[in-house]
Tab-separated table of N, CA and C in Angstrom:
chain	number	residue	atom	x	y	z
A	109	MET	N	106.102	10.559	96.787
A	109	MET	CA	105.672	11.933	96.627
A	109	MET	C	103.963	11.500	96.636
A	110	GLY	N	103.490	12.701	97.482
A	110	GLY	CA	102.114	12.483	97.445
A	110	GLY	C	101.082	13.078	96.070
A	111	MET	N	99.944	13.186	96.905
A	111	MET	CA	99.061	13.379	95.202
A	111	MET	C	98.853	15.247	95.376
A	112	ASP	N	99.581	15.977	96.603
A	112	ASP	CA	99.239	17.279	96.902
A	112	ASP	C	100.155	18.039	95.832
A	113	LYS	N	99.604	19.074	95.210
A	113	LYS	CA	100.169	20.414	94.458
A	113	LYS	C	100.256	21.119	95.514
A	114	PRO	N	101.229	22.280	95.375
A	114	PRO	CA	101.288	23.422	95.601
A	114	PRO	C	100.779	24.264	95.227
A	115	ILE	N	99.716	24.945	95.742
A	115	ILE	CA	99.151	26.248	95.102
A	115	ILE	C	99.555	27.045	95.166
A	116	GLU	N	99.551	27.670	93.909
A	116	GLU	CA	100.709	29.205	93.670
A	116	GLU	C	99.322	30.337	93.943
A	117	LYS	N	99.826	31.248	95.104
A	117	LYS	CA	98.695	32.038	95.040
A	117	LYS	C	99.579	33.642	94.060
A	118	LYS	N	98.168	34.109	93.674
A	118	LYS	CA	98.558	34.979	92.273
A	118	LYS	C	98.991	36.212	93.335
A	119	LYS	N	99.948	37.205	92.414
A	119	LYS	CA	100.817	37.973	92.627
A	119	LYS	C	99.398	39.220	93.257
A	120	TRP	N	98.667	38.980	91.695
A	120	TRP	CA	97.799	40.368	91.727
A	120	TRP	C	96.516	40.024	91.543
A	121	PRO	N	95.714	38.972	92.487
A	121	PRO	CA	94.478	38.206	91.869
A	121	PRO	C	93.164	39.968	91.447
A	122	PRO	N	91.903	39.428	90.674
A	122	PRO	CA	91.442	40.826	90.357
A	122	PRO	C	90.710	41.217	91.633
A	123	LYS	N	90.581	40.631	92.541
A	123	LYS	CA	89.531	41.240	93.551
A	123	LYS	C	90.184	42.748	93.798
A	124	ARG	N	91.806	42.446	94.552
A	124	ARG	CA	92.777	43.603	94.280
A	124	ARG	C	92.957	44.796	93.677
A	125	ILE	N	92.999	43.892	92.420
A	125	ILE	CA	93.395	45.171	91.564
A	125	ILE	C	91.721	45.883	91.138
A	126	ILE	N	90.645	45.475	91.509
A	126	ILE	CA	89.037	46.333	90.621
A	126	ILE	C	89.266	47.023	92.375
A	127	THR	N	90.033	46.955	93.407
A	127	THR	CA	89.671	47.572	95.308
A	127	THR	C	91.198	49.077	94.723
A	128	TYR	N	91.968	48.235	94.326
A	128	TYR	CA	93.108	49.721	93.891
A	128	TYR	C	92.918	50.637	93.006
A	129	SER	N	92.127	50.017	91.559
A	129	SER	CA	91.675	50.706	90.749
A	129	SER	C	90.438	51.815	91.241
A	130	ILE	N	89.666	51.015	92.211
A	130	ILE	CA	88.671	52.301	92.464
A	130	ILE	C	89.156	53.551	93.727
A	131	ILE	N	90.693	53.129	94.340
A	131	ILE	CA	90.887	53.907	95.195
A	131	ILE	C	92.225	54.729	94.022
A	132	GLY	N	92.649	53.980	93.147
A	132	GLY	CA	93.269	55.432	92.376
A	132	GLY	C	92.358	56.320	91.517
A	133	ILE	N	91.199	56.152	91.359
A	133	ILE	CA	90.114	56.789	90.388
A	133	ILE	C	89.755	57.730	91.230
A	134	PHE	N	89.398	57.558	92.498
A	134	PHE	CA	88.845	58.199	93.366
A	134	PHE	C	90.224	58.895	94.460
A	135	VAL	N	91.173	59.056	94.276
A	135	VAL	CA	92.578	59.941	94.188
A	135	VAL	C	92.335	60.725	93.533
A	136	LEU	N	92.445	60.476	92.230
A	136	LEU	CA	92.567	61.488	90.879
A	136	LEU	C	91.692	62.640	91.069
A	137	VAL	N	90.670	61.811	91.038
A	137	VAL	CA	89.028	62.958	91.232
A	137	VAL	C	89.579	63.750	91.915
A	138	VAL	N	89.568	63.603	93.315
A	138	VAL	CA	89.952	64.206	94.204
A	138	VAL	C	90.986	65.532	94.015
A	139	GLY	N	92.448	64.839	93.965
A	139	GLY	CA	93.156	65.523	93.494
A	139	GLY	C	93.064	66.635	92.726
A	140	TYR	N	91.808	66.435	91.420
A	140	TYR	CA	91.957	67.469	90.385
A	140	TYR	C	91.331	68.474	90.865
A	141	GLN	N	89.569	67.956	91.758
A	141	GLN	CA	89.187	69.058	92.120
A	141	GLN	C	90.304	70.248	93.470
A	142	ILE	N	90.949	69.606	94.097
A	142	ILE	CA	91.129	70.443	94.632
A	142	ILE	C	92.399	71.443	93.963
A	143	ILE	N	93.404	70.720	92.756
A	143	ILE	CA	93.781	71.520	92.205
A	143	ILE	C	93.725	72.679	91.529
A	144	PHE	N	92.919	71.915	90.347
A	144	PHE	CA	91.991	72.646	89.034
A	144	PHE	C	91.043	73.329	89.570
A	145	LYS	N	89.841	73.000	90.554
A	145	LYS	CA	88.938	74.007	91.198
A	145	LYS	C	89.231	74.155	92.238
A	146	THR	N	89.855	75.491	92.794
A	146	THR	CA	90.067	75.831	94.355
A	146	THR	C	89.084	76.652	94.722
A	147	GLY	N	87.627	76.378	94.475
A	147	GLY	CA	86.570	77.568	95.077
A	147	GLY	C	86.002	78.588	94.714
A	148	THR	N	87.127	79.153	93.328
A	148	THR	CA	86.746	80.121	92.627
A	148	THR	C	85.166	79.572	91.848
A	149	SER	N	84.720	80.555	91.311
A	149	SER	CA	83.488	80.036	90.249
A	149	SER	C	83.976	81.085	89.364
A	150	SER	N	83.319	80.856	87.835
A	150	SER	CA	83.771	81.469	86.824
A	150	SER	C	82.488	81.561	86.192
A	151	LEU	N	82.032	82.868	85.548
A	151	LEU	CA	80.193	82.861	84.525
A	151	LEU	C	81.284	83.411	83.530
A	152	ASN	N	80.488	82.568	82.309
A	152	ASN	CA	80.879	82.746	81.355
A	152	ASN	C	79.922	83.611	80.483
A	153	VAL	N	79.890	85.170	79.869
A	153	VAL	CA	79.423	85.779	78.872
A	153	VAL	C	79.566	85.887	77.821
A	154	LYS	N	78.189	85.997	76.927
A	154	LYS	CA	78.353	86.196	75.406
A	154	LYS	C	79.021	87.748	75.289
A	155	ALA	N	79.593	87.555	74.442
A	155	ALA	CA	80.532	89.183	74.093
A	155	ALA	C	78.787	90.351	73.592
A	156	GLU	N	78.216	89.803	72.762
A	156	GLU	CA	77.373	90.971	72.354
A	156	GLU	C	76.447	91.125	73.880
A	157	ARG	N	76.277	90.166	74.916
A	157	ARG	CA	75.805	90.990	75.857
A	157	ARG	C	76.490	92.162	76.743
A	158	THR	N	77.390	92.276	76.354
A	158	THR	CA	78.596	93.156	76.955
A	158	THR	C	78.641	94.557	76.206
A	159	THR	N	79.308	95.217	77.479
A	159	THR	CA	78.999	96.953	77.073
A	159	THR	C	80.155	97.536	77.156
A	160	ILE	N	80.648	98.107	76.499
A	160	ILE	CA	81.877	99.027	76.452
A	160	ILE	C	81.743	100.279	76.593
A	161	SER	N	81.733	101.269	77.507
A	161	SER	CA	81.494	102.531	77.747
A	161	SER	C	82.593	103.781	78.200
A	162	LYS	N	82.946	104.650	77.993
A	162	LYS	CA	83.715	105.496	78.522
A	162	LYS	C	83.329	105.641	79.887
A	163	VAL	N	84.366	105.877	80.705
A	163	VAL	CA	84.644	106.102	81.874
A	163	VAL	C	84.215	107.640	82.394
A	164	GLU	N	83.238	108.088	83.321
A	164	GLU	CA	82.687	109.361	83.576
A	164	GLU	C	82.460	109.343	85.046
A	165	GLN	N	82.850	110.500	85.597
A	165	GLN	CA	82.595	110.788	86.656
A	165	GLN	C	80.763	111.434	87.518
A	166	GLY	N	80.293	110.663	87.714
A	166	GLY	CA	78.967	110.979	88.218
A	166	GLY	C	78.569	110.086	89.439
A	167	PRO	N	77.156	110.122	89.692
A	167	PRO	CA	76.559	109.577	90.531
A	167	PRO	C	76.699	108.268	90.363
A	168	PHE	N	76.513	107.110	91.336
A	168	PHE	CA	76.790	105.970	91.326
A	168	PHE	C	75.427	105.284	91.077
A	169	GLN	N	74.972	104.949	89.849
A	169	GLN	CA	73.437	103.819	89.751
A	169	GLN	C	73.682	103.038	89.222
A	170	GLU	N	72.975	101.637	90.286
A	170	GLU	CA	73.071	100.917	89.732
A	170	GLU	C	71.787	100.007	89.193
A	171	TYR	N	71.721	99.493	88.253
A	171	TYR	CA	70.547	98.971	87.697
A	171	TYR	C	70.662	97.518	87.128
A	172	ILE	N	69.747	97.034	87.441
A	172	ILE	CA	69.959	95.313	86.773
A	172	ILE	C	69.094	95.328	86.271
A	173	PRO	N	68.659	95.531	84.965
A	173	PRO	CA	67.236	95.012	84.284
A	173	PRO	C	67.140	93.352	84.135
A	174	VAL	N	66.303	92.800	85.534
A	174	VAL	CA	65.527	91.689	85.758
A	174	VAL	C	64.442	91.612	86.239
A	175	ILE	N	63.562	90.865	85.580
A	175	ILE	CA	62.396	90.709	85.385
A	175	ILE	C	61.864	89.753	86.651
A	176	GLY	N	61.553	89.806	87.994
A	176	GLY	CA	61.319	89.112	88.932
A	176	GLY	C	59.744	89.292	89.858
A	177	ILE	N	59.497	88.858	90.723
A	177	ILE	CA	58.762	89.043	92.003
A	177	ILE	C	59.049	89.095	93.187
A	178	VAL	N	58.904	90.259	93.658
A	178	VAL	CA	59.202	90.591	95.152
A	178	VAL	C	58.307	89.814	95.648
A	179	ARG	N	58.100	89.076	96.923
A	179	ARG	CA	58.043	88.698	98.266
A	179	ARG	C	58.067	88.814	99.765
A	180	PRO	N	57.015	89.801	100.696
A	180	PRO	CA	57.683	89.799	101.846
A	180	PRO	C	58.534	88.404	102.374
A	181	GLN	N	59.197	89.498	103.372
A	181	GLN	CA	60.224	88.401	104.200
A	181	GLN	C	58.937	87.373	104.708
A	182	TYR	N	57.983	88.381	105.369
A	182	TYR	CA	57.336	87.271	106.559
A	182	TYR	C	55.835	87.962	106.198
A	183	SER	N	54.830	87.515	106.426
A	183	SER	CA	53.180	88.225	105.967
A	183	SER	C	52.553	87.705	107.466
A	184	GLU	N	51.927	89.150	107.955
A	184	GLU	CA	51.081	89.107	109.195
A	184	GLU	C	49.363	88.965	108.592
A	185	TYR	N	48.552	87.989	109.051
A	185	TYR	CA	47.335	88.018	108.507
A	185	TYR	C	46.430	88.566	110.028
A	186	LEU	N	45.369	89.423	109.673
A	186	LEU	CA	44.515	89.927	110.684
A	186	LEU	C	43.033	89.133	110.637
A	187	SER	N	42.746	88.493	111.253
A	187	SER	CA	41.514	87.936	111.510
A	187	SER	C	40.325	88.298	112.804
A	188	ALA	N	39.165	88.911	112.348
A	188	ALA	CA	38.122	89.632	113.212
A	188	ALA	C	37.267	88.796	113.989
A	189	VAL	N	37.350	88.961	115.121
A	189	VAL	CA	36.433	87.982	116.463
A	189	VAL	C	35.407	88.275	115.609
A	190	GLU	N	34.516	89.287	115.275
A	190	GLU	CA	33.424	89.739	114.991
A	190	GLU	C	33.468	90.435	113.666
A	191	GLY	N	32.149	90.324	112.940
A	191	GLY	CA	31.882	90.821	111.748
A	191	GLY	C	32.150	92.918	111.752
A	192	GLY	N	32.657	93.223	110.616
A	192	GLY	CA	32.421	94.609	110.523
A	192	GLY	C	32.834	94.984	109.286
A	193	ARG	N	32.791	96.148	109.240
A	193	ARG	CA	33.262	96.799	108.227
A	193	ARG	C	33.987	98.281	107.905
A	194	VAL	N	35.123	98.226	106.860
A	194	VAL	CA	35.863	98.973	107.263
A	194	VAL	C	35.545	100.582	106.870
A	195	GLU	N	35.989	101.747	107.808
A	195	GLU	CA	34.832	102.745	107.717
A	195	GLU	C	36.268	103.757	106.902
A	196	ARG	N	37.838	103.324	107.041
A	196	ARG	CA	38.466	104.330	106.714
A	196	ARG	C	40.064	103.508	106.929
A	197	LEU	N	40.675	104.300	105.042
A	197	LEU	CA	42.221	103.461	105.382
A	197	LEU	C	42.792	104.307	105.172
A	198	TYR	N	43.650	104.243	106.432
A	198	TYR	CA	44.848	104.921	106.942
A	198	TYR	C	45.962	105.072	106.094
A	199	VAL	N	46.409	103.639	105.081
A	199	VAL	CA	47.902	103.164	104.452
A	199	VAL	C	47.360	102.427	102.942
A	200	GLU	N	47.851	102.758	102.789
A	200	GLU	CA	47.478	101.918	101.138
A	200	GLU	C	48.159	100.827	100.866
A	201	ALA	N	47.884	99.287	100.592
A	201	ALA	CA	48.477	98.574	100.384
A	201	ALA	C	50.059	98.251	99.756
A	202	GLY	N	50.766	97.535	100.470
A	202	GLY	CA	52.511	97.675	100.001
A	202	GLY	C	53.094	98.820	100.494
A	203	ALA	N	52.392	99.787	101.579
A	203	ALA	CA	53.266	100.696	101.764
A	203	ALA	C	53.739	100.397	103.597
A	204	MET	N	55.002	101.158	103.960
A	204	MET	CA	55.741	100.608	105.216
A	204	MET	C	54.767	101.281	106.264
A	205	VAL	N	54.742	100.331	107.053
A	205	VAL	CA	54.258	100.871	108.561
A	205	VAL	C	55.414	100.684	109.457
A	206	LYS	N	55.102	101.058	110.829
A	206	LYS	CA	56.027	101.089	111.799
A	206	LYS	C	54.960	100.406	113.098
A	207	LYS	N	55.584	99.798	114.111
A	207	LYS	CA	54.754	99.459	114.829
A	207	LYS	C	53.738	100.330	115.904
A	208	GLY	N	52.543	100.300	115.436
A	208	GLY	CA	51.373	101.262	116.429
A	208	GLY	C	51.287	102.518	115.346
A	209	ASP	N	51.544	102.285	114.293
A	209	ASP	CA	50.888	102.736	113.186
A	209	ASP	C	49.645	102.477	113.116
A	210	LYS	N	48.254	103.258	112.581
A	210	LYS	CA	46.695	102.836	112.611
A	210	LYS	C	47.133	102.126	110.931
A	211	ILE	N	46.471	101.455	110.592
A	211	ILE	CA	46.023	100.859	109.122
A	211	ILE	C	44.562	101.039	108.915
A	212	LEU	N	43.873	101.040	109.474
A	212	LEU	CA	42.274	100.919	109.114
A	212	LEU	C	41.347	101.370	110.363
A	213	LYS	N	40.112	101.830	109.921
A	213	LYS	CA	39.519	102.326	111.136
A	213	LYS	C	37.934	100.957	110.570
A	214	LEU	N	37.910	99.965	111.544
A	214	LEU	CA	36.792	99.348	112.009
A	214	LEU	C	35.282	99.797	112.217
A	215	SER	N	33.988	99.546	112.110
A	215	SER	CA	33.091	99.532	113.025
A	215	SER	C	31.820	98.438	112.559
A	216	ASN	N	31.511	97.927	113.887
A	216	ASN	CA	30.349	96.586	113.914
A	216	ASN	C	29.177	97.489	114.524
A	217	THR	N	28.069	97.422	113.769
A	217	THR	CA	26.771	97.860	113.729
A	217	THR	C	26.171	97.278	115.154
A	218	ASN	N	25.872	95.898	114.678
A	218	ASN	CA	25.213	94.845	115.499
A	218	ASN	C	26.185	95.104	117.332
A	219	LEU	N	26.985	95.302	116.887
A	219	LEU	CA	28.151	95.159	118.120
A	219	LEU	C	28.151	96.415	119.283
A	220	LEU	N	27.617	97.573	118.351
A	220	LEU	CA	27.393	99.152	118.737
A	220	LEU	C	26.166	99.240	119.589
A	221	MET	N	25.140	98.677	118.534
A	221	MET	CA	23.892	98.191	119.203
A	221	MET	C	23.534	97.238	120.567
A	222	SER	N	24.180	95.965	120.368
A	222	SER	CA	23.931	95.042	121.168
A	222	SER	C	24.828	96.090	123.492
A	223	LEU	N	25.543	96.862	122.496
A	223	LEU	CA	26.586	97.570	123.634
A	223	LEU	C	25.653	98.769	124.226
A	224	LEU	N	24.936	99.175	123.301
A	224	LEU	CA	23.766	100.445	123.698
A	224	LEU	C	22.292	99.822	124.526
A	225	ASN	N	22.268	98.389	124.061
A	225	ASN	CA	21.187	98.000	124.603
A	225	ASN	C	21.337	97.427	125.872
A	226	ASN	N	22.883	96.992	126.152
A	226	ASN	CA	23.267	96.628	127.458
A	226	ASN	C	23.337	97.532	128.083
A	227	GLU	N	23.786	98.745	127.845
A	227	GLU	CA	23.616	100.163	129.197
A	227	GLU	C	22.362	100.690	129.335
A	228	ALA	N	21.722	100.353	128.530
A	228	ALA	CA	20.301	100.437	128.692
A	228	ALA	C	19.539	99.582	129.755
A	229	MET	N	19.771	98.772	129.751
A	229	MET	CA	19.828	97.608	130.838
A	229	MET	C	19.744	97.634	131.553
A	230	ILE	N	21.263	98.097	131.964
A	230	ILE	CA	21.747	98.169	133.078
A	230	ILE	C	21.226	99.685	133.549
A	231	ASN	N	21.088	100.730	133.250
A	231	ASN	CA	20.713	102.047	133.712
A	231	ASN	C	18.956	101.714	134.018
A	232	ARG	N	17.976	100.685	133.086
A	232	ARG	CA	16.922	100.098	133.721
A	232	ARG	C	16.921	99.780	135.186
A	233	ALA	N	17.556	98.712	135.536
A	233	ALA	CA	18.243	97.794	136.356
A	233	ALA	C	18.720	98.896	137.717
A	234	SER	N	19.252	99.724	137.215
A	234	SER	CA	19.862	101.031	138.325
A	234	SER	C	18.529	101.758	138.834
A	235	ASN	N	17.889	102.070	137.833
A	235	ASN	CA	16.865	102.575	138.531
A	235	ASN	C	15.564	102.531	139.202
A	236	ASP	N	15.374	100.690	138.964
A	236	ASP	CA	14.430	100.317	139.359
A	236	ASP	C	14.859	99.664	141.331
A	237	LEU	N	16.538	99.364	140.992
A	237	LEU	CA	16.576	98.962	143.079
A	237	LEU	C	16.426	100.604	143.200
A	238	ARG	N	16.944	101.640	142.945
A	238	ARG	CA	16.597	102.684	143.170
A	238	ARG	C	15.355	102.661	143.811
A	239	ALA	N	14.517	102.795	142.941
A	239	ALA	CA	12.865	102.947	143.207
A	239	ALA	C	12.498	102.184	144.303
A	240	THR	N	13.142	100.627	144.506
A	240	THR	CA	12.625	99.485	145.595
A	240	THR	C	13.137	100.382	146.800
A	241	ARG	N	14.166	100.503	146.477
A	241	ARG	CA	14.797	101.384	148.021
A	241	ARG	C	13.901	102.643	148.371
A	242	LEU	N	13.309	103.887	147.779
A	242	LEU	CA	12.399	104.434	148.252
A	242	LEU	C	11.281	103.830	148.833
């Protein structure tokens, strides 16, 4: 007889027990979620926050007593290339407007003066040209 002894393999080694335990816990958690949490949600409300009233026929009025902040879906900002002054407001802040509505009237005295000076220079140059042709 030799010195070798046959080594018995354990039927349930610790690595196999841990693996099967983790898989079993995962299956139990998923099964619980599927059976008891079928996608429905619930809301628990305290009894003192509920109101019971007599049913009456009348216009439907929806009122939710909530304090909050209303923000626009998107905002547009206007930037002027030239400076100016607001002469008149056609709509107030927060009013609903449509495409093409006038919002305000701007004036720029520096631009107006520059335009008038340029027109005067053009007229002077035109008169000088006429005078040289005669």
